[in-house]
mmCIF file of C-alpha atoms in Angstrom:
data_model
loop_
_atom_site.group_PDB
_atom_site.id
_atom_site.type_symbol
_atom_site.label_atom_id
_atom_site.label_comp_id
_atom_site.label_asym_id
_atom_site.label_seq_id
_atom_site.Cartn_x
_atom_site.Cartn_y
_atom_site.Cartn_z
ATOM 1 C CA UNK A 187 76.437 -8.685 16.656
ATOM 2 C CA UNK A 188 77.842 -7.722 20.265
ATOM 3 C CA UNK A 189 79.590 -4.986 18.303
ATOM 4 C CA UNK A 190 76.795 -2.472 17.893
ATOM 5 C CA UNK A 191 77.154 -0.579 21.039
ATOM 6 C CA UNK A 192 74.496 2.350 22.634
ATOM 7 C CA UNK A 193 74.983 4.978 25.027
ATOM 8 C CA UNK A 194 73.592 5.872 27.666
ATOM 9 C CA UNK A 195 71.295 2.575 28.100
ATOM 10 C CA UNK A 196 68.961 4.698 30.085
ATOM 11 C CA UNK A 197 67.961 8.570 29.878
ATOM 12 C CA UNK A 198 65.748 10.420 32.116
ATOM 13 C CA UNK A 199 64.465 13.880 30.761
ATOM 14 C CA UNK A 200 62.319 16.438 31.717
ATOM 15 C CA UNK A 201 60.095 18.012 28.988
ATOM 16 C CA UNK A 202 61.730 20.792 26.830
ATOM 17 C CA UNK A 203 64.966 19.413 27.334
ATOM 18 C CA UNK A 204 67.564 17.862 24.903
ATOM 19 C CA UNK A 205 68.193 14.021 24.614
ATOM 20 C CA UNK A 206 71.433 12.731 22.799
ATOM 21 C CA UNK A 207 71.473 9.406 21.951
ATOM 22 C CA UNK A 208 74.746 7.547 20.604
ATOM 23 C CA UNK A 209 75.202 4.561 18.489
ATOM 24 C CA UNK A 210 78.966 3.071 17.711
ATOM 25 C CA UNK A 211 78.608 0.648 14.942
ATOM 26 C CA UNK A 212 80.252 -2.831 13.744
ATOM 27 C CA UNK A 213 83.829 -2.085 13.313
ATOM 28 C CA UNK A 214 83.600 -1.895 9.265
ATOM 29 C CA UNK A 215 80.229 -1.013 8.912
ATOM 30 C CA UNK A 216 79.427 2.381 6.727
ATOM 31 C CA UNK A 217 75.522 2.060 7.317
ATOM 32 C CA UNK A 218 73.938 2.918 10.549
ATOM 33 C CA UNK A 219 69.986 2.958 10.896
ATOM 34 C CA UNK A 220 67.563 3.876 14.256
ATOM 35 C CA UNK A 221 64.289 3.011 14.930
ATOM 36 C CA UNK A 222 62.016 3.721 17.341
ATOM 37 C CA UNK A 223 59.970 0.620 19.822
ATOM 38 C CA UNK A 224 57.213 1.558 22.027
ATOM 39 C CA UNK A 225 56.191 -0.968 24.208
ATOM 40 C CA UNK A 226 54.192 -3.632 22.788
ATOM 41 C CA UNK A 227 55.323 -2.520 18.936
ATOM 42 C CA UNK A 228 57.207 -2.799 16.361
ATOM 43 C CA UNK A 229 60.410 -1.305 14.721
ATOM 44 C CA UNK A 230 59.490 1.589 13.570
ATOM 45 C CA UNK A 231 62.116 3.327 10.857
ATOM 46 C CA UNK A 232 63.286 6.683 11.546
ATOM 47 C CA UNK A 233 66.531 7.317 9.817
ATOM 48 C CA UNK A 234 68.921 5.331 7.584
ATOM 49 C CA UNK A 235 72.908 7.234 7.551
ATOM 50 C CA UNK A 236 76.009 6.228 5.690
ATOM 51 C CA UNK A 237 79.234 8.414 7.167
ATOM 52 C CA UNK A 238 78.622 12.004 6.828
ATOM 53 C CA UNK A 239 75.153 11.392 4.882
ATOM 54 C CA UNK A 240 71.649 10.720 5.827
ATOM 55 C CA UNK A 241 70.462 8.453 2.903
ATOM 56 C CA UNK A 242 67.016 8.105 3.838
ATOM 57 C CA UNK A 243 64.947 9.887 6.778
ATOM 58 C CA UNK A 244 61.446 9.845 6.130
ATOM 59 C CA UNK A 245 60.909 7.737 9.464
ATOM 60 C CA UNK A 246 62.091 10.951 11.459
ATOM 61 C CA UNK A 247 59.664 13.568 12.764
ATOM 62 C CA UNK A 248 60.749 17.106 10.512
ATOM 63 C CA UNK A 249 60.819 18.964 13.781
ATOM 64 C CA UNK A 250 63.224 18.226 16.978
ATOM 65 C CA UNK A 251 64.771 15.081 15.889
ATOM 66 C CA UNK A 252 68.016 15.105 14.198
ATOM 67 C CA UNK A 253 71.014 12.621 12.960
ATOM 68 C CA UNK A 254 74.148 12.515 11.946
ATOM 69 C CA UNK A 255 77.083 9.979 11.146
ATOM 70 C CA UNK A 256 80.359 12.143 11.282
ATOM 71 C CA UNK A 257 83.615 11.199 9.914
ATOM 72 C CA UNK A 258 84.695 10.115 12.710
ATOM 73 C CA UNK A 259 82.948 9.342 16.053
ATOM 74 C CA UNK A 260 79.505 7.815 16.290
ATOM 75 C CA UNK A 261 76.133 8.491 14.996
ATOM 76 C CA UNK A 262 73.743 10.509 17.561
ATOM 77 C CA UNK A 263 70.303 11.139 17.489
ATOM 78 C CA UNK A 264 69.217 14.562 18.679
ATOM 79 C CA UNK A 265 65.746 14.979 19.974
ATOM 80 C CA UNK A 266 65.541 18.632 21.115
ATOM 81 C CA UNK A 267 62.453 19.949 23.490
ATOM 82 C CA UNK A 268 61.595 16.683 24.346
ATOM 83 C CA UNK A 269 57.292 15.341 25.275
ATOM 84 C CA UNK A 270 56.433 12.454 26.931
ATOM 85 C CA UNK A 271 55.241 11.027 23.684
ATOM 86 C CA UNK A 272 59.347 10.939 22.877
ATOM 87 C CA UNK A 273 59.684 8.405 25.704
ATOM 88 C CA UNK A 274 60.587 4.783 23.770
ATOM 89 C CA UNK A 275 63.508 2.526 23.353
ATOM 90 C CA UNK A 276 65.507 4.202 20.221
ATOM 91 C CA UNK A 277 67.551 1.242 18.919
ATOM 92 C CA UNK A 278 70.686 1.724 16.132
ATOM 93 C CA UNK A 279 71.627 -0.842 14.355
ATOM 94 C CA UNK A 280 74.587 -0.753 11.403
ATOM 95 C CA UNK A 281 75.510 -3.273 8.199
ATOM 96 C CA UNK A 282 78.190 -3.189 6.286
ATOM 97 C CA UNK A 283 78.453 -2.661 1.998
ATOM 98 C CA UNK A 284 78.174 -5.807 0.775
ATOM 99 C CA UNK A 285 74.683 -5.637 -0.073
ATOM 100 C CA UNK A 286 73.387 -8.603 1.808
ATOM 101 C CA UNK A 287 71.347 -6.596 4.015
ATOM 102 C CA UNK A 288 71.689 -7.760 7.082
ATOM 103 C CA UNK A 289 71.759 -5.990 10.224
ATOM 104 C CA UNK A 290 73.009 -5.885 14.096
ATOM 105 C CA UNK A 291 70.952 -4.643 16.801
ATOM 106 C CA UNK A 292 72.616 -2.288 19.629
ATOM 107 C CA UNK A 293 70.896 -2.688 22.622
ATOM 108 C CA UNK A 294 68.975 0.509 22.500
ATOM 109 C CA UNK A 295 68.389 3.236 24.452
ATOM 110 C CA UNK A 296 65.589 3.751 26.769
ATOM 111 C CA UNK A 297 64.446 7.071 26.875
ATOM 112 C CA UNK A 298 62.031 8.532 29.317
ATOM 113 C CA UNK A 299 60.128 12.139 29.336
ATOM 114 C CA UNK A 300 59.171 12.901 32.909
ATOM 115 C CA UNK B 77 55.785 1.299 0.238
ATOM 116 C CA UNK B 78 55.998 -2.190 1.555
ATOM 117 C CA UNK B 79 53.411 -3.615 3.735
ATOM 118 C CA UNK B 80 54.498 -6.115 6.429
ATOM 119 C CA UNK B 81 51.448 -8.171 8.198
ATOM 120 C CA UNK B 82 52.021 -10.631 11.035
ATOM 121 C CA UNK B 83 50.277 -12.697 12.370
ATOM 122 C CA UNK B 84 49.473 -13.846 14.907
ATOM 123 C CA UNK B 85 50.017 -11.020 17.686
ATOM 124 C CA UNK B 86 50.536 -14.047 20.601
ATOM 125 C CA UNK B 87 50.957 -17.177 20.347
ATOM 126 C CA UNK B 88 50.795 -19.788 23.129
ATOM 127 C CA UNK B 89 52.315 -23.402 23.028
ATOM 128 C CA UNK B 90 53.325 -26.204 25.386
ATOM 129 C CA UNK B 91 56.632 -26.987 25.636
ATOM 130 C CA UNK B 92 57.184 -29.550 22.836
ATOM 131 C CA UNK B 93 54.968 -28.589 20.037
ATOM 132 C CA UNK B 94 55.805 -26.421 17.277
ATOM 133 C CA UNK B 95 54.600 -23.182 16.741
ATOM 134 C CA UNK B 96 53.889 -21.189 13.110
ATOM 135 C CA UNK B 97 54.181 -17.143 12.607
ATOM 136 C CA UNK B 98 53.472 -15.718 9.100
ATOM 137 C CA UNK B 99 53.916 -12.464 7.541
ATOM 138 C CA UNK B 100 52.797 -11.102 4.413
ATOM 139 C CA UNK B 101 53.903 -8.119 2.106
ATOM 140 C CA UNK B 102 53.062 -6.425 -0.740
ATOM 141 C CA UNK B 103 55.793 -5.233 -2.629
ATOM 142 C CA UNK B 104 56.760 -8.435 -4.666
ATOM 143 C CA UNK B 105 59.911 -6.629 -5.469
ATOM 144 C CA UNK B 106 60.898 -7.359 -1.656
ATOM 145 C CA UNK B 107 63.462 -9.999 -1.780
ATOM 146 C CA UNK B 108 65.286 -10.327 1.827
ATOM 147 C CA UNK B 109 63.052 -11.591 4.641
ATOM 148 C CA UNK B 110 64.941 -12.037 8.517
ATOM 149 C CA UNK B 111 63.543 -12.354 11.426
ATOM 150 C CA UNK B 112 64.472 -11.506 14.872
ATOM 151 C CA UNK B 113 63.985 -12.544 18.310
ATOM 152 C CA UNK B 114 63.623 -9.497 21.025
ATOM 153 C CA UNK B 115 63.750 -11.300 24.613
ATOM 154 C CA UNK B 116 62.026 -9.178 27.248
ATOM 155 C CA UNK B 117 64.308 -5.938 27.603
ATOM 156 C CA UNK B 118 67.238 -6.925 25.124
ATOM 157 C CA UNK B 119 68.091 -5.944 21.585
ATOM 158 C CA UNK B 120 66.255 -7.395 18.782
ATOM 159 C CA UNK B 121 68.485 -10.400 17.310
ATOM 160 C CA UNK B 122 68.390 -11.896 14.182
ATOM 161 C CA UNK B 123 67.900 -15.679 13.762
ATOM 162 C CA UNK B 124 67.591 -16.801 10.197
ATOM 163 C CA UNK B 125 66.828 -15.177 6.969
ATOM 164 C CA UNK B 126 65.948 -16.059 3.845
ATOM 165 C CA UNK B 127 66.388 -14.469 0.347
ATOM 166 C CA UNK B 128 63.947 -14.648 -2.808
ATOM 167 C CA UNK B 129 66.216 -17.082 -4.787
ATOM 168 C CA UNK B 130 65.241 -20.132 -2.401
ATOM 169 C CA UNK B 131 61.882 -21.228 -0.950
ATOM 170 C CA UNK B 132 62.711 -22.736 2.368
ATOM 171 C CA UNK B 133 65.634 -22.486 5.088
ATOM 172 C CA UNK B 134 66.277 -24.927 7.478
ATOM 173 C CA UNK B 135 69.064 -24.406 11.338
ATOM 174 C CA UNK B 136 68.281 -26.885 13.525
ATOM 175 C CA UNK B 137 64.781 -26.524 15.015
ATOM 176 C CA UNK B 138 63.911 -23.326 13.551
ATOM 177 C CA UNK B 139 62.851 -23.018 9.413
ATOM 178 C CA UNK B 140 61.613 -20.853 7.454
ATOM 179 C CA UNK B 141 59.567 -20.498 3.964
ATOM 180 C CA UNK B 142 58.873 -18.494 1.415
ATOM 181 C CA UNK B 143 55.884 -18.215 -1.503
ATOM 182 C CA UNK B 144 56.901 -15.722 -3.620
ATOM 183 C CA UNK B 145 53.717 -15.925 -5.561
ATOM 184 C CA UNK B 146 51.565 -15.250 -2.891
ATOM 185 C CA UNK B 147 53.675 -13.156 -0.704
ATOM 186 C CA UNK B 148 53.905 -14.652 2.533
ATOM 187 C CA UNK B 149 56.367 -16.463 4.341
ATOM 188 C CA UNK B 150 56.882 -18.271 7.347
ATOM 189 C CA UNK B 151 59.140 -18.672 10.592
ATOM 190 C CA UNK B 152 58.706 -22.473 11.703
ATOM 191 C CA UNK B 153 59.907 -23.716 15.281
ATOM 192 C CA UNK B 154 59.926 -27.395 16.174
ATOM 193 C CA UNK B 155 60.189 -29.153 19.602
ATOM 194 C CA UNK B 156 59.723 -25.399 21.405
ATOM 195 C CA UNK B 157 61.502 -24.772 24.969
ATOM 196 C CA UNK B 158 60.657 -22.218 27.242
ATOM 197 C CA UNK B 159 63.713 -20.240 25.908
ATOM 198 C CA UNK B 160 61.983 -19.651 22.854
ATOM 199 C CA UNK B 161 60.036 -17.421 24.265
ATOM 200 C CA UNK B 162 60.363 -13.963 23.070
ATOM 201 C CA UNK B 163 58.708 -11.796 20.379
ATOM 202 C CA UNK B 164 59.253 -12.515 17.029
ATOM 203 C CA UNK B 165 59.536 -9.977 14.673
ATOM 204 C CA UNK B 166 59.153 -10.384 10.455
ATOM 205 C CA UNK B 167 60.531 -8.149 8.006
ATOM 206 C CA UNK B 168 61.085 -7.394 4.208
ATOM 207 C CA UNK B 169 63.308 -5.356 2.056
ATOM 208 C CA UNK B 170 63.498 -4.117 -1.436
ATOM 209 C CA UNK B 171 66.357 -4.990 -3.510
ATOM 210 C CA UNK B 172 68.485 -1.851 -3.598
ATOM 211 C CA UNK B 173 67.187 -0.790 -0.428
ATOM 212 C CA UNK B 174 68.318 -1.161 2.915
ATOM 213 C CA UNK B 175 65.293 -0.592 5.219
ATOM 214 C CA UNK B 176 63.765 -3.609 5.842
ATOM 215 C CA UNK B 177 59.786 -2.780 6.946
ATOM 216 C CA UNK B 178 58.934 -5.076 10.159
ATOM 217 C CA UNK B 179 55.621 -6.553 10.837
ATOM 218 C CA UNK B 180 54.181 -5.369 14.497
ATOM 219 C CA UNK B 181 55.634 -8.791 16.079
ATOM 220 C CA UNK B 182 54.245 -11.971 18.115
ATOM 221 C CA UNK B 183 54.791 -12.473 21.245
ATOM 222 C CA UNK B 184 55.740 -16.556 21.668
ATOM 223 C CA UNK B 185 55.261 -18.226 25.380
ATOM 224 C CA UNK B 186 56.054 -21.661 25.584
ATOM 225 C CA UNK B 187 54.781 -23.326 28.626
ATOM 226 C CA UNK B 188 56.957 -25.598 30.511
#
């Protein structure tokens, strides 16, 4: 579980500007999702990857979020021209193939619009 | 698409007692059900499943069951100590798919 790792823990952006968020997952894993937590709430889906193909991302806004899970390196979540309403903790987590579903938690990224 | 209820949003307990979250869904073709504990700040972690094949799961003071029939199931935690608490979060998945839906999460204080 302590192999899901985020960076950066903490952003600060202005509005209009770019956030990149990255997610490293389980050594082995092939499936990498992120969700979205605002405080007091739940896990909300945005965007399920395998490497170098988003599977399933009808969680994601269709305008200024992105994602991608290269070949090599880890996944990022783009969120260009950034609102306060963007400011959340944007968590990643990954599982592996074996169709047991299970899943590890990084621990997130805390993003903040000023 | 699934549904996830849970319920109840807080829950408040002496230290000792036991204390009872349920979810529901509504896809009956959901059969994976975790749940996670998110401690103020830290990453959501997952403490015991349980699949569709089995009604009830059982590690040490924490259990969990399932009715298939009427689509709910439970997270059960016995002789509660303040490091229970957390928020506790449900979730269900399709077969086939991946993405688990979570319920909106309780937030568990157990009183010393």
């Amino acid at each position: 579980n302590a192999g899901v790792m985020q960076n950066p823990r903490h952003l600060v952006r202005r509005r209009g500007q770019e956030a990149r968020l990255r997610c490293s997952p389980v050594k082995g894993h092939s499936h990498v999702y992120w969700y979205r937590q605002l405080p007091e709430e739940g896990l909300k889906f945005m965007v399920y990857l395998q490497k170098e193909n988003i599977i399933d991302e009808s969680g994601m806004p269709k305008e200024r979020f992105s994602a991608e899970f290269p070949k090599e390196g880890p996944s990022i979540l783009r969120i260009q021209q950034v609102v306060r309403g963007d400011s959340a903790a944007y968590f990643c987590a990954s599982s592996d193939n074996s169709g047991t579903h299970e899943q590890y938690f990084g621990p997130g990224t805390r993003l903040t619009v000023t | 698409g699934e549904n996830v209820e849970q319920h109840p949003s807080t829950l408040s307990v002496q230290e000792g007692d036991s204390a009872v979250i349920k979810c529901t869904y509504s896809d009956s073709a959901s059969n994976y059900f975790p749940w996670y504990k998110q401690e103020l700040g830290k990453r959501p972690q997952l403490i015991i499943d349980i699949r569709s094949n089995v009604g009830e799961k059982k590690d040490q003071r924490i259990a969990v069951t399932l009715n298939k029939t009427a689509k709910h199931f439970s997270l059960h935690i016995t002789e509660t100590q303040p490091e229970d608490s957390a928020v506790y979060f449900c979730a269900a998945s399709i077969g086939g798919s991946y993405i688990p839906t979570f319920g909106r999460g309780t937030s568990l204080i157990v009183h010393p």
